[in-house]
PDB file of C-alpha atoms in Angstrom:
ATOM      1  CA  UNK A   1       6.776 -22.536  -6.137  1.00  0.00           C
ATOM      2  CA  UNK A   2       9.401 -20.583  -3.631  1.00  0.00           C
ATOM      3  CA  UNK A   3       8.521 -17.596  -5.690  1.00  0.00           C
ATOM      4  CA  UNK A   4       4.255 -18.085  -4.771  1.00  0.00           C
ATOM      5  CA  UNK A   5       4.900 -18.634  -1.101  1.00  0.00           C
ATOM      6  CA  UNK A   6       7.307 -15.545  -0.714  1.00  0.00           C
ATOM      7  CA  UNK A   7       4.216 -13.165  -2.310  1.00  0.00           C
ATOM      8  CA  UNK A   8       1.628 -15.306  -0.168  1.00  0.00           C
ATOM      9  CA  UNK A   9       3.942 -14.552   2.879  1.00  0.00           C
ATOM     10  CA  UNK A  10       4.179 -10.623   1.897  1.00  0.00           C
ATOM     11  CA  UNK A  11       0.710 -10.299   0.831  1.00  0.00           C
ATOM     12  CA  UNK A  12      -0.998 -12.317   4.314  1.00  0.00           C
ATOM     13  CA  UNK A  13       1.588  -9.685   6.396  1.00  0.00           C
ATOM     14  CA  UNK A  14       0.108  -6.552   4.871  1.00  0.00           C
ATOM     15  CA  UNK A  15      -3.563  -8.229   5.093  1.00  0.00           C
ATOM     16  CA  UNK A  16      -2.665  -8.592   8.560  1.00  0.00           C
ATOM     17  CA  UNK A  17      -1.841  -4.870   9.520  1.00  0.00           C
ATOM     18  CA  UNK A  18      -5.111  -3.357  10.747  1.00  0.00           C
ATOM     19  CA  UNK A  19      -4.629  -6.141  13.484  1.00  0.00           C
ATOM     20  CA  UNK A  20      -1.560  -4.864  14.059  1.00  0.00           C
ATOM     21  CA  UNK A  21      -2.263  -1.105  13.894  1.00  0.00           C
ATOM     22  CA  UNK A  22      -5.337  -1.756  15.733  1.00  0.00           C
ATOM     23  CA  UNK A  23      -2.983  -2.404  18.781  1.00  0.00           C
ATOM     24  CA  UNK A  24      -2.035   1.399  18.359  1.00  0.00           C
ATOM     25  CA  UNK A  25      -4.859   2.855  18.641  1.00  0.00           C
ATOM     26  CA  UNK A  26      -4.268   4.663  21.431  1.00  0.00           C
ATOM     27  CA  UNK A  27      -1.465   6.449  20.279  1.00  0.00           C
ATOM     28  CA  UNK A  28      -1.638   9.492  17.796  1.00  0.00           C
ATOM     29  CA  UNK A  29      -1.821   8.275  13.956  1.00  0.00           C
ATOM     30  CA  UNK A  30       1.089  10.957  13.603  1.00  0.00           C
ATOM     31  CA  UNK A  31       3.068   9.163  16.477  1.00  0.00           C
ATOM     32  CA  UNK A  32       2.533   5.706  14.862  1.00  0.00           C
ATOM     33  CA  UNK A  33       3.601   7.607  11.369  1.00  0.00           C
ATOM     34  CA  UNK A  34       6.707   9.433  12.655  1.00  0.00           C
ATOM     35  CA  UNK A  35       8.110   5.933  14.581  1.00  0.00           C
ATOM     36  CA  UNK A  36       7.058   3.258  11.581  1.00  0.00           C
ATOM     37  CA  UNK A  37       9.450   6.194   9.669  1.00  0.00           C
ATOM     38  CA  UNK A  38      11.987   5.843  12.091  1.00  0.00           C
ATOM     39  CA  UNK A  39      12.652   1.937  13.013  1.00  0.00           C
ATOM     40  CA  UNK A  40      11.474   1.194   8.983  1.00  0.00           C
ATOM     41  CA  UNK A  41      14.890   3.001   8.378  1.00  0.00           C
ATOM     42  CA  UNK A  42      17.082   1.432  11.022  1.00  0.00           C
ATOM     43  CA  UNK A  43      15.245  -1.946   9.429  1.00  0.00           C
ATOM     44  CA  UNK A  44      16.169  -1.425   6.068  1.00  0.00           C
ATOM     45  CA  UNK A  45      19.742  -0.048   6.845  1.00  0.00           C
ATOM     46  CA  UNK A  46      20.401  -3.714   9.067  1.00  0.00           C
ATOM     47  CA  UNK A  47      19.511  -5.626   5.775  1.00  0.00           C
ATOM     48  CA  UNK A  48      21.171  -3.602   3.654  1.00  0.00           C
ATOM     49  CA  UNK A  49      24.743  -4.419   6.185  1.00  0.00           C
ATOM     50  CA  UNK A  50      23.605  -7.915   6.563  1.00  0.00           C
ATOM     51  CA  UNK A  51      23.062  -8.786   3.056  1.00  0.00           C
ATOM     52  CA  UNK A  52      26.375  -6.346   2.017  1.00  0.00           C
ATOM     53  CA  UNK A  53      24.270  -3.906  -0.432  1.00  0.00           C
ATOM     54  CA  UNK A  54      26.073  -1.102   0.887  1.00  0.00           C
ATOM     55  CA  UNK A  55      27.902   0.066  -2.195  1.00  0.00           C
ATOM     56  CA  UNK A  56      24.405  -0.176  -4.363  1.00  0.00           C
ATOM     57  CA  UNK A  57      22.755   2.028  -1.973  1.00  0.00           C
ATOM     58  CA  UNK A  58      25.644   4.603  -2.063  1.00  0.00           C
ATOM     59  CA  UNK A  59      25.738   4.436  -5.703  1.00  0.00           C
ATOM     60  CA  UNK A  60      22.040   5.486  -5.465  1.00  0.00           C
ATOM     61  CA  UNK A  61      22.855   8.281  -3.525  1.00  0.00           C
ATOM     62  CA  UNK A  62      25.059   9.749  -6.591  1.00  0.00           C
ATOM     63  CA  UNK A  63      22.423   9.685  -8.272  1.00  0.00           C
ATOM     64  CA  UNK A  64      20.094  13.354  -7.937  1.00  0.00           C
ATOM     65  CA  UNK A  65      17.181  12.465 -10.630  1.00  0.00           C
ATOM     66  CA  UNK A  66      16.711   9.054  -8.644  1.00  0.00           C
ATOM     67  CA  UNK A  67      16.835  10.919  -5.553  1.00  0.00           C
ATOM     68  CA  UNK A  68      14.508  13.500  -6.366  1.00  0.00           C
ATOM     69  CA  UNK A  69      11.634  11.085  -7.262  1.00  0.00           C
ATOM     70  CA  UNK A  70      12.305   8.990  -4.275  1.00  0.00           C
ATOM     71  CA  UNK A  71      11.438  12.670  -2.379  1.00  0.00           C
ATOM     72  CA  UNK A  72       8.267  12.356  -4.008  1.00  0.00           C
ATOM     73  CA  UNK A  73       7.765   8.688  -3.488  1.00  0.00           C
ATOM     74  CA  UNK A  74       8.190   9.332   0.200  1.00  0.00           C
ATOM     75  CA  UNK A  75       5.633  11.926   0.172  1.00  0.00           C
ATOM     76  CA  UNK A  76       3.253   9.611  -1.322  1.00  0.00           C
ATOM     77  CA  UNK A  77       3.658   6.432   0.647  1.00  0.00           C
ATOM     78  CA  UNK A  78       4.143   8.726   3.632  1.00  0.00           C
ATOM     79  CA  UNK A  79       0.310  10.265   3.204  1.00  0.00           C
ATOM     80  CA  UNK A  80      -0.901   6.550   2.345  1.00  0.00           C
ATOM     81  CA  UNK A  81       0.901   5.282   5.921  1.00  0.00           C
ATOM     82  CA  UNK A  82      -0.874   8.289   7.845  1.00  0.00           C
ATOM     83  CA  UNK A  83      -4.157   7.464   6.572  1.00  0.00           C
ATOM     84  CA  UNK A  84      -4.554   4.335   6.941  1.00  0.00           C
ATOM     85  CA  UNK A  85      -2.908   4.185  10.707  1.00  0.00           C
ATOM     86  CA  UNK A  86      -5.923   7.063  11.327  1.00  0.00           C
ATOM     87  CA  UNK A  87      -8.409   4.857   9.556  1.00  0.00           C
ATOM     88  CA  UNK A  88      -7.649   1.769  11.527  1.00  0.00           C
ATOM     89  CA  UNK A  89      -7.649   4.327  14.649  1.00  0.00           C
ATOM     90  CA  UNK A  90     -11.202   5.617  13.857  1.00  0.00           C
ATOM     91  CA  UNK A  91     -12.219   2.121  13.281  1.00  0.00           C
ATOM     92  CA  UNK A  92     -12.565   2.610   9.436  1.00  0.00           C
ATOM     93  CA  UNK A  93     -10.823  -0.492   8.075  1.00  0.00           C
ATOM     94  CA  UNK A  94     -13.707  -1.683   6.184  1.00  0.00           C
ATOM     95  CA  UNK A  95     -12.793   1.715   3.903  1.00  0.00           C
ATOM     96  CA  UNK A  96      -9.291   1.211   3.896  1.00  0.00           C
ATOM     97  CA  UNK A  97      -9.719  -2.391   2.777  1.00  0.00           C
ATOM     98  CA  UNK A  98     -12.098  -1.034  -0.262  1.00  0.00           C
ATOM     99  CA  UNK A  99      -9.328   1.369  -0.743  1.00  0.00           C
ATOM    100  CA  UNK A 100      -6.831  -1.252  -1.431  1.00  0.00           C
ATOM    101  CA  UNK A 101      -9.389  -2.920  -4.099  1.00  0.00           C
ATOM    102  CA  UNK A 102      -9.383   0.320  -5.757  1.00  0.00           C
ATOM    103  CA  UNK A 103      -5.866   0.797  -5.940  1.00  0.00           C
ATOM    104  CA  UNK A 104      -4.798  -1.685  -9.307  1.00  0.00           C
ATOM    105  CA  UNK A 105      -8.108  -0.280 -11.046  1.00  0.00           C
ATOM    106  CA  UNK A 106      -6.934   3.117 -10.359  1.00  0.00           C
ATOM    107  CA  UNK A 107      -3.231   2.023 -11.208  1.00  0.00           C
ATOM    108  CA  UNK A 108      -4.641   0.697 -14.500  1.00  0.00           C
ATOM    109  CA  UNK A 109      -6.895   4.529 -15.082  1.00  0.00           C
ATOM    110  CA  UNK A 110      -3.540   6.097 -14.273  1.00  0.00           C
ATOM    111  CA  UNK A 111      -1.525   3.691 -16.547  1.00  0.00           C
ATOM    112  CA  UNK A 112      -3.919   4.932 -19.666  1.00  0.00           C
ATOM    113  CA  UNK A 113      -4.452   8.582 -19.112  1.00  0.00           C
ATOM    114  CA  UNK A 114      -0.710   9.578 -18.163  1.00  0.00           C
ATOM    115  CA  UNK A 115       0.975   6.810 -19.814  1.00  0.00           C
ATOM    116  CA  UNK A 116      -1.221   6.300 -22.762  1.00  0.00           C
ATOM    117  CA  UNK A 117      -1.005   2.992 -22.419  1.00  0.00           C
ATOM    118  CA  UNK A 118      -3.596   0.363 -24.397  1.00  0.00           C
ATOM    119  CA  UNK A 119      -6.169  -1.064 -22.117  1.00  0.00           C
ATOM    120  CA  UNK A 120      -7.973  -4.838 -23.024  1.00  0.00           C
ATOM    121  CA  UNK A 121     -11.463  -4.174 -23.530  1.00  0.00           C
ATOM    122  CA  UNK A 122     -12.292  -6.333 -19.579  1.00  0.00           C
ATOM    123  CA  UNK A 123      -9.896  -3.999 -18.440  1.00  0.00           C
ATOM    124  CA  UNK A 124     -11.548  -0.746 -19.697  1.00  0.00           C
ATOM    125  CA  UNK A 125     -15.030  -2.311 -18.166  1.00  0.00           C
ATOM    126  CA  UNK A 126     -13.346  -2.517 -15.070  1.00  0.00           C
ATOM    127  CA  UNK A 127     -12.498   0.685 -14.927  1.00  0.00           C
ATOM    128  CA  UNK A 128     -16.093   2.134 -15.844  1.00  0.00           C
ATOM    129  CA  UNK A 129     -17.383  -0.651 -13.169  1.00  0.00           C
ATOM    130  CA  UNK A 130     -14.847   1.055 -10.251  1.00  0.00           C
ATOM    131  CA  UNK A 131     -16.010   4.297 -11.286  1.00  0.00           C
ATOM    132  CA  UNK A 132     -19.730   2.986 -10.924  1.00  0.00           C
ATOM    133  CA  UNK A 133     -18.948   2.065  -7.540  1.00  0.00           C
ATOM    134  CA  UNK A 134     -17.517   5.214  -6.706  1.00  0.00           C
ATOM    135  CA  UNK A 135     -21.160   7.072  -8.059  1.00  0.00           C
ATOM    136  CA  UNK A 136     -23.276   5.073  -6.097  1.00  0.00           C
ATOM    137  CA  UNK A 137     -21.066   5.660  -2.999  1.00  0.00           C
ATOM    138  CA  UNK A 138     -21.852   9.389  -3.211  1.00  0.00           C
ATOM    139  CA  UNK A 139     -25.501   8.328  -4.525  1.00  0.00           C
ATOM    140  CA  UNK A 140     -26.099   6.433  -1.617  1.00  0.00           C
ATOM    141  CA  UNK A 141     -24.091   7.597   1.115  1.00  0.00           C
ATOM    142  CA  UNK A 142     -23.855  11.573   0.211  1.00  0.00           C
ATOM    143  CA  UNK A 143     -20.440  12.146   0.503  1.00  0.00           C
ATOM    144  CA  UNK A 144     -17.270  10.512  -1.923  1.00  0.00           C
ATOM    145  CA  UNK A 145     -15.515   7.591   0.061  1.00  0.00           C
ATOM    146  CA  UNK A 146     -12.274  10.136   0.512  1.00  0.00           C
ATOM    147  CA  UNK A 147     -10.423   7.424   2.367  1.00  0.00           C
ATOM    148  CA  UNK A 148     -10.675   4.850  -0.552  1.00  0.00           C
ATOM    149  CA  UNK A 149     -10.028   7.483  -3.152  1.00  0.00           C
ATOM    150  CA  UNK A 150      -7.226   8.892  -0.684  1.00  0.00           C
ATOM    151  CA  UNK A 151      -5.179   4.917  -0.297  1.00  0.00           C
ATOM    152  CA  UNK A 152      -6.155   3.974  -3.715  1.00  0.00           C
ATOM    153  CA  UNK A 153      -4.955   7.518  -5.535  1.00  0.00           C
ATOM    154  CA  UNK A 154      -1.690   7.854  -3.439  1.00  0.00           C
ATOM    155  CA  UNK A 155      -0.689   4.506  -3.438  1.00  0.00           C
ATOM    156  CA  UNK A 156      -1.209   4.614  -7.383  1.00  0.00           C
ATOM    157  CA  UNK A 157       0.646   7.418  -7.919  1.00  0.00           C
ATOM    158  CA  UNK A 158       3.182   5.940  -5.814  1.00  0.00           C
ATOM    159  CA  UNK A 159       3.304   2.741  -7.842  1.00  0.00           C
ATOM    160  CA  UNK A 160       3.867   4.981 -11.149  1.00  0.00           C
ATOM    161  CA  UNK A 161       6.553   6.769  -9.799  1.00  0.00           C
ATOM    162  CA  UNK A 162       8.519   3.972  -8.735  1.00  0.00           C
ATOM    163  CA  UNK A 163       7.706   2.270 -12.162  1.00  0.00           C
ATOM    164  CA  UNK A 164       8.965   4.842 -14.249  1.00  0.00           C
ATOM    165  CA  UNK A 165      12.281   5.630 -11.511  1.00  0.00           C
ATOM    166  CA  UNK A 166      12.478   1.609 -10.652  1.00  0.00           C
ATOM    167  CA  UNK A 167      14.785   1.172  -7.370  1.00  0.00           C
ATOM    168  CA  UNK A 168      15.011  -2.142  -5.728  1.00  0.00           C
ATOM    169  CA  UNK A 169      12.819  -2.418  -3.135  1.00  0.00           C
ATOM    170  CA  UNK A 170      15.048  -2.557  -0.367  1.00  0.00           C
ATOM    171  CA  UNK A 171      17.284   0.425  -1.531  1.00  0.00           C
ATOM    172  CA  UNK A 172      14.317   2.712  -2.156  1.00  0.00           C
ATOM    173  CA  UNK A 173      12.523   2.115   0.896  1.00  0.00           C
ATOM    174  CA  UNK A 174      15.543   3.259   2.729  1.00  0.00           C
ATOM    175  CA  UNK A 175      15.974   6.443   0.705  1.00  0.00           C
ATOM    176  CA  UNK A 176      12.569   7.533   1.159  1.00  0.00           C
ATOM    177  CA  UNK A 177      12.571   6.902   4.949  1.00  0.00           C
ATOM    178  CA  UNK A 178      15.563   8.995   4.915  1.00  0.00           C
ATOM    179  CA  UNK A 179      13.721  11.563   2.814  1.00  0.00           C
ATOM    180  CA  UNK A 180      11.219  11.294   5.719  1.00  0.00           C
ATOM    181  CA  UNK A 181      13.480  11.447   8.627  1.00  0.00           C
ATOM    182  CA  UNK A 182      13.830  15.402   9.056  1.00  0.00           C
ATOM    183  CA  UNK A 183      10.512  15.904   8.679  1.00  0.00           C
ATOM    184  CA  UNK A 184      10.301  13.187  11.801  1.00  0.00           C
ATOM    185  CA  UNK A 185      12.485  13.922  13.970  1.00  0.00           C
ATOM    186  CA  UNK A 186      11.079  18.021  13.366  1.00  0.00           C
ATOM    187  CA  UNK A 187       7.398  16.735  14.490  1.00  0.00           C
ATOM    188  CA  UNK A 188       9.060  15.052  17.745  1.00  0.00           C
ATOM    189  CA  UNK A 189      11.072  17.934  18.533  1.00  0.00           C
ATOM    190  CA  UNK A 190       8.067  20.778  18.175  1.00  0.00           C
ATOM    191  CA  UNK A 191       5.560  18.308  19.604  1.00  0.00           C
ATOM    192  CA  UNK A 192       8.174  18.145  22.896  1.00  0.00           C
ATOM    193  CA  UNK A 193       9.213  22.040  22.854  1.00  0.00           C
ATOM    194  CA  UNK A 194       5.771  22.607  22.800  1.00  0.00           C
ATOM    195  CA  UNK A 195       3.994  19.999  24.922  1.00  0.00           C
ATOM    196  CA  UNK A 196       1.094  19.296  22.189  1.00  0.00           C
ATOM    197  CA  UNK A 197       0.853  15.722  23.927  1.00  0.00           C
ATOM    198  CA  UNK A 198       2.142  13.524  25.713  1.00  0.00           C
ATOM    199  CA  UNK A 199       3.843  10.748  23.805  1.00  0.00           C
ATOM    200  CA  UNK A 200       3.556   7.694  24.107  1.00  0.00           C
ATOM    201  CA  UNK A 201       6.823   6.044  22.911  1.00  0.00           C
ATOM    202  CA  UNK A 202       8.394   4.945  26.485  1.00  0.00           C
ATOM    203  CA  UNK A 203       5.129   5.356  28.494  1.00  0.00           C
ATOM    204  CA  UNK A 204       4.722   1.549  28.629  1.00  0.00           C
ATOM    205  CA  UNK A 205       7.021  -1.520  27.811  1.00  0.00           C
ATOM    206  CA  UNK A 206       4.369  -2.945  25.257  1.00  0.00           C
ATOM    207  CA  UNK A 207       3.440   0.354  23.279  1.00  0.00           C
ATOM    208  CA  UNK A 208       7.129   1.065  22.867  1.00  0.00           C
ATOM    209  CA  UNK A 209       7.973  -2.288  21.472  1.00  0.00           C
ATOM    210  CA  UNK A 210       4.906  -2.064  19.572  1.00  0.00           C
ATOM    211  CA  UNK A 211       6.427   1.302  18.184  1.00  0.00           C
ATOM    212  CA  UNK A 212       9.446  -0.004  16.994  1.00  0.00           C
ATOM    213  CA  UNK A 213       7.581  -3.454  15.689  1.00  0.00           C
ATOM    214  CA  UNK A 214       5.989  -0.985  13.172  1.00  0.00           C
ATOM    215  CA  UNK A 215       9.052  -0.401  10.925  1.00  0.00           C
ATOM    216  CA  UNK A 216      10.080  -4.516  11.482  1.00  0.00           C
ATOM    217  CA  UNK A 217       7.046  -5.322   9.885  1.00  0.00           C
ATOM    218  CA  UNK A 218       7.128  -2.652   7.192  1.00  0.00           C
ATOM    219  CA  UNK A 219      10.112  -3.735   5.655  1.00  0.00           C
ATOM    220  CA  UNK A 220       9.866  -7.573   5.751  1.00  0.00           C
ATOM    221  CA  UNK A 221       6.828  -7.855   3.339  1.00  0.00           C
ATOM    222  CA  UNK A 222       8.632  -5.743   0.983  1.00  0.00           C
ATOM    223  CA  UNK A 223      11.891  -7.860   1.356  1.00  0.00           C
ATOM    224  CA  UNK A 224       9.645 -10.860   0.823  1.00  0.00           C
ATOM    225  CA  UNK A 225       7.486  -9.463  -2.252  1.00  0.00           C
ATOM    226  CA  UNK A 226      10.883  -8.241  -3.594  1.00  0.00           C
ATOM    227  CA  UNK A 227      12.704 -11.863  -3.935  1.00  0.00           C
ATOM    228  CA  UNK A 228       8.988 -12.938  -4.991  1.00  0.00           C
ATOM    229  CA  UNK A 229       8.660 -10.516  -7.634  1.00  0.00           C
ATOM    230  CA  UNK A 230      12.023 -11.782  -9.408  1.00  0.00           C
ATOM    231  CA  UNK A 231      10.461 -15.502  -9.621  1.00  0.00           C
ATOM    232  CA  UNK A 232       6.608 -14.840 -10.527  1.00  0.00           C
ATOM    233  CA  UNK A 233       4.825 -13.551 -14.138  1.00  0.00           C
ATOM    234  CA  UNK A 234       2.558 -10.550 -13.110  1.00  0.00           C
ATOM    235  CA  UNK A 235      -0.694 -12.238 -14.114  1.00  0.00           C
ATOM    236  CA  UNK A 236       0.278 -14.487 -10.515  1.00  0.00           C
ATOM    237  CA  UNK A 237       1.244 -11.586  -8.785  1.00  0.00           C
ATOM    238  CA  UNK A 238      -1.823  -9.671 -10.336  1.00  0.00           C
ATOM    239  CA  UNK A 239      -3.929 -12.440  -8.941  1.00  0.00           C
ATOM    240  CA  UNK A 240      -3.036 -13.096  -5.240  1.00  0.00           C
ATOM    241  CA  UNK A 241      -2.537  -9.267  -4.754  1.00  0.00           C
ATOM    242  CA  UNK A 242      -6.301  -9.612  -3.603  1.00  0.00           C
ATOM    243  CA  UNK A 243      -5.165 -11.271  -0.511  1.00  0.00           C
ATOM    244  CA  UNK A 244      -3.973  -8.263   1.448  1.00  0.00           C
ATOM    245  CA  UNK A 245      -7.509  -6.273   0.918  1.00  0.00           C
ATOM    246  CA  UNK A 246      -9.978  -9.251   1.284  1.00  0.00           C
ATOM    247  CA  UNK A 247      -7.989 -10.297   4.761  1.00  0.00           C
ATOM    248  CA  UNK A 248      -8.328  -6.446   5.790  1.00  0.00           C
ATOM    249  CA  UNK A 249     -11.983  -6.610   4.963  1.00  0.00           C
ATOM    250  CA  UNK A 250     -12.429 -10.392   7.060  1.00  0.00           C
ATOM    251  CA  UNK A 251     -10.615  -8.780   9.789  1.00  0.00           C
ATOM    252  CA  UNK A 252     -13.005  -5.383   9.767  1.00  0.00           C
ATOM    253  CA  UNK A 253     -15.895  -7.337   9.648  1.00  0.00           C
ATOM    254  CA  UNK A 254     -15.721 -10.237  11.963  1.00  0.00           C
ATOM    255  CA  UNK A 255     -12.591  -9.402  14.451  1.00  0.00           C
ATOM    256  CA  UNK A 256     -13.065  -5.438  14.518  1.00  0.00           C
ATOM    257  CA  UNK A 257     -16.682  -6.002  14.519  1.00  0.00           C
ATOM    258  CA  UNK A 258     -17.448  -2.452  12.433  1.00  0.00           C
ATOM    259  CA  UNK A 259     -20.516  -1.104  11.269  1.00  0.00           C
ATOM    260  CA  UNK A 260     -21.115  -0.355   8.208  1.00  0.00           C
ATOM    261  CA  UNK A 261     -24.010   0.960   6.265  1.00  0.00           C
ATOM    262  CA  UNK A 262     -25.575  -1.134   3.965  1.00  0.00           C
ATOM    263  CA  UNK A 263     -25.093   0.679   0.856  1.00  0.00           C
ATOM    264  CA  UNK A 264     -21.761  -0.211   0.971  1.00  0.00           C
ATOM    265  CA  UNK A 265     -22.151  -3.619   0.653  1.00  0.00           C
ATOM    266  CA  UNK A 266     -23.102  -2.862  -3.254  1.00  0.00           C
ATOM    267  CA  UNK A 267     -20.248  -0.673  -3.213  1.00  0.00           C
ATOM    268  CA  UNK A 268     -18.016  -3.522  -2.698  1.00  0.00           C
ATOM    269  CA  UNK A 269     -20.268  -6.104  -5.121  1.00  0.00           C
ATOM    270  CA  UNK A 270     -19.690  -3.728  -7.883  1.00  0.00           C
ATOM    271  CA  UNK A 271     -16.076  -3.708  -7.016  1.00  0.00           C
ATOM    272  CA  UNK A 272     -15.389  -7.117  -6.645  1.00  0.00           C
ATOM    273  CA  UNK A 273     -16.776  -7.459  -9.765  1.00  0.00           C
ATOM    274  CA  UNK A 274     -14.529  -4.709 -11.364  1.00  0.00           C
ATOM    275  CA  UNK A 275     -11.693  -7.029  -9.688  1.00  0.00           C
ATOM    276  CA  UNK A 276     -12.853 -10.247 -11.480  1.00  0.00           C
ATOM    277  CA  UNK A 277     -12.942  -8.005 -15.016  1.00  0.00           C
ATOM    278  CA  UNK A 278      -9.417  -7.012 -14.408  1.00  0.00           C
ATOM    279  CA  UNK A 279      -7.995 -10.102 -13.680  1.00  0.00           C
ATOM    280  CA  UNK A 280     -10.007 -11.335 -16.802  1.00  0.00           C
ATOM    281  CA  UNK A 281      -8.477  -8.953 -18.655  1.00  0.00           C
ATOM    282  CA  UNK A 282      -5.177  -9.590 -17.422  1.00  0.00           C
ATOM    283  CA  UNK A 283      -4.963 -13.046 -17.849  1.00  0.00           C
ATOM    284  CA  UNK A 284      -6.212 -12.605 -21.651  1.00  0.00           C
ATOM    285  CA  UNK A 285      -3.173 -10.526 -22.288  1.00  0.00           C
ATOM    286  CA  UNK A 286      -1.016 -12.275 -20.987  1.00  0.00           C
ATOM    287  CA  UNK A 287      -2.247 -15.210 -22.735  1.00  0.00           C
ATOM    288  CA  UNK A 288      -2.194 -12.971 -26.221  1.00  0.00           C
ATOM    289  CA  UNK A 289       2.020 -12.150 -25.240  1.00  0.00           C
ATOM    290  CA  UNK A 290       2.900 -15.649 -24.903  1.00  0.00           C
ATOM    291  CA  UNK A 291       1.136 -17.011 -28.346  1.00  0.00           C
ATOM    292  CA  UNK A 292       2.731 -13.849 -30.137  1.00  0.00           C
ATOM    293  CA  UNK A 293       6.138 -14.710 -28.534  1.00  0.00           C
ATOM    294  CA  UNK A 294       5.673 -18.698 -28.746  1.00  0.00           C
ATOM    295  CA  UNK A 295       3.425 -19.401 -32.429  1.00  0.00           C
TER     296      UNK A 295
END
């Protein structure tokens, strides 16, 4: 029961970040980006001293092969952290929550084209029912939904890498905020050398604190989901995953108070749908594991 209430906790935190972000808004998405990089590392390196995982985390960095796919783990969650700040800055949550929908049908698409892993037959029909959704999006609307596709494509990728290179969650998170530090602290430096705008880190009491907030509240989901993961089966975790997006999409619609058209209500039928396949299919193998392991 700890182990539900940690992932609850993580998941309602993330569901509750375009609130937060929203608060940002007037502030550059590449601001917001460069300080969630910056106080997510100073975050991550207090835990590590407070809970004494120093000598894991420098045993990590003897390692290059880890290393080098935590570079391009960094990359990936550091494009997924841009976008959505700039879609909850253009008032686009309502995408970014469809986005995060997408993201463990696309994880599953990824899982069976690159890994060649088997699919159940619900979860194959969830995939064809995501890609539906995706059709009558460009159908409907004329254009593909780039910032769904963009969250749900680099946020997969970024779950594969990290699945195939597994790090604990605390010790990664640091290395790829270190990976992202020069590339920072380089964008503060050129954007004061060469007065692009004014920043707005120590313009006002409230957006600084907000500023440094950002990495606080990046880290502690993932030190919550982390001691969660350890004490759930995935089919749980599979399941209350949903909270984060379906919170995003409450808050877009009746806090935010964003249009949308009306085409992409169906979008979001067909994917909920897709959602209710996967679990479906989910739960069916891991009902199929446990009768092979327990006749």
């Amino acid at each position: 029961m700890q182990g539900l209430w940690l992932a609850i906790a993580a998941y309602v935190i993330w569901g509750c970040f375009p609130l937060f972000f929203s608060l940002l808004n007037s502030v550059a998405a590449s601001e917001v980006l460069v300080h969630r990089v910056i106080w997510s590392l100073l975050a991550t390196l207090l835990v590590t001293l407070v809970l004494r995982r120093g000598a894991s985390l420098l045993v990590l960095f003897r390692q290059p092969a880890a290393l080098g796919w935590l570079a391009l783990s960094s990359l990936l969650i550091a494009s997924n952290w841009l976008i959505f700040i700039w879609s909850v800055g253009q008032k686009r949550v309502m995408e970014a929550s469809l986005g995060y929908f997408l993201t463990p049908l696309v994880s599953l698409v990824l899982a069976r084209i690159l890994m060649k892993e088997r699919l159940h037959f619900w979860q194959a029909a969830a995939g064809w029912l995501a890609a539906l959704a995706v059709g009558w999006e460009l159908y409907s609307l004329g254009s593909l939904p780039w910032i769904p596709l963009s969250l749900a494509l680099t946020f997969g990728f970024y779950g594969l890498v990290r699945k195939q290179h597994p790090v604990d969650g605390i010790n990664g998170l640091t290395a790829e905020t270190l990976w992202m530090l020069p590339l920072a602290i380089g964008w503060l430096v050129w954007i004061q050398l060469h007065g692009q705008m004014d920043m707005a880190f120590g313009s006002s009491l409230e957006l600084s604190a907000l500023l440094v907030a950002s990495g606080i509240v990046t880290a502690a989901p993932l030190l919550l989901f982390a001691a969660a993961a350890r004490r759930l089966d995935l089919s749980v975790v599979g399941f209350i995953m949903y909270i984060n997006p379906t919170m995003q999409f409450i808050s877009a619609v009746v806090i935010l108070n964003e249009d949308y058209p009306p085409q992409r209500l169906i979008t979001f039928a067909l994917i909920w749908a897709a959602m209710l396949l996967f679990m479906w299919g989910l739960w069916q193998s891991r009902r199929k594991i446990k009768a092979v392991s327990n006749p």
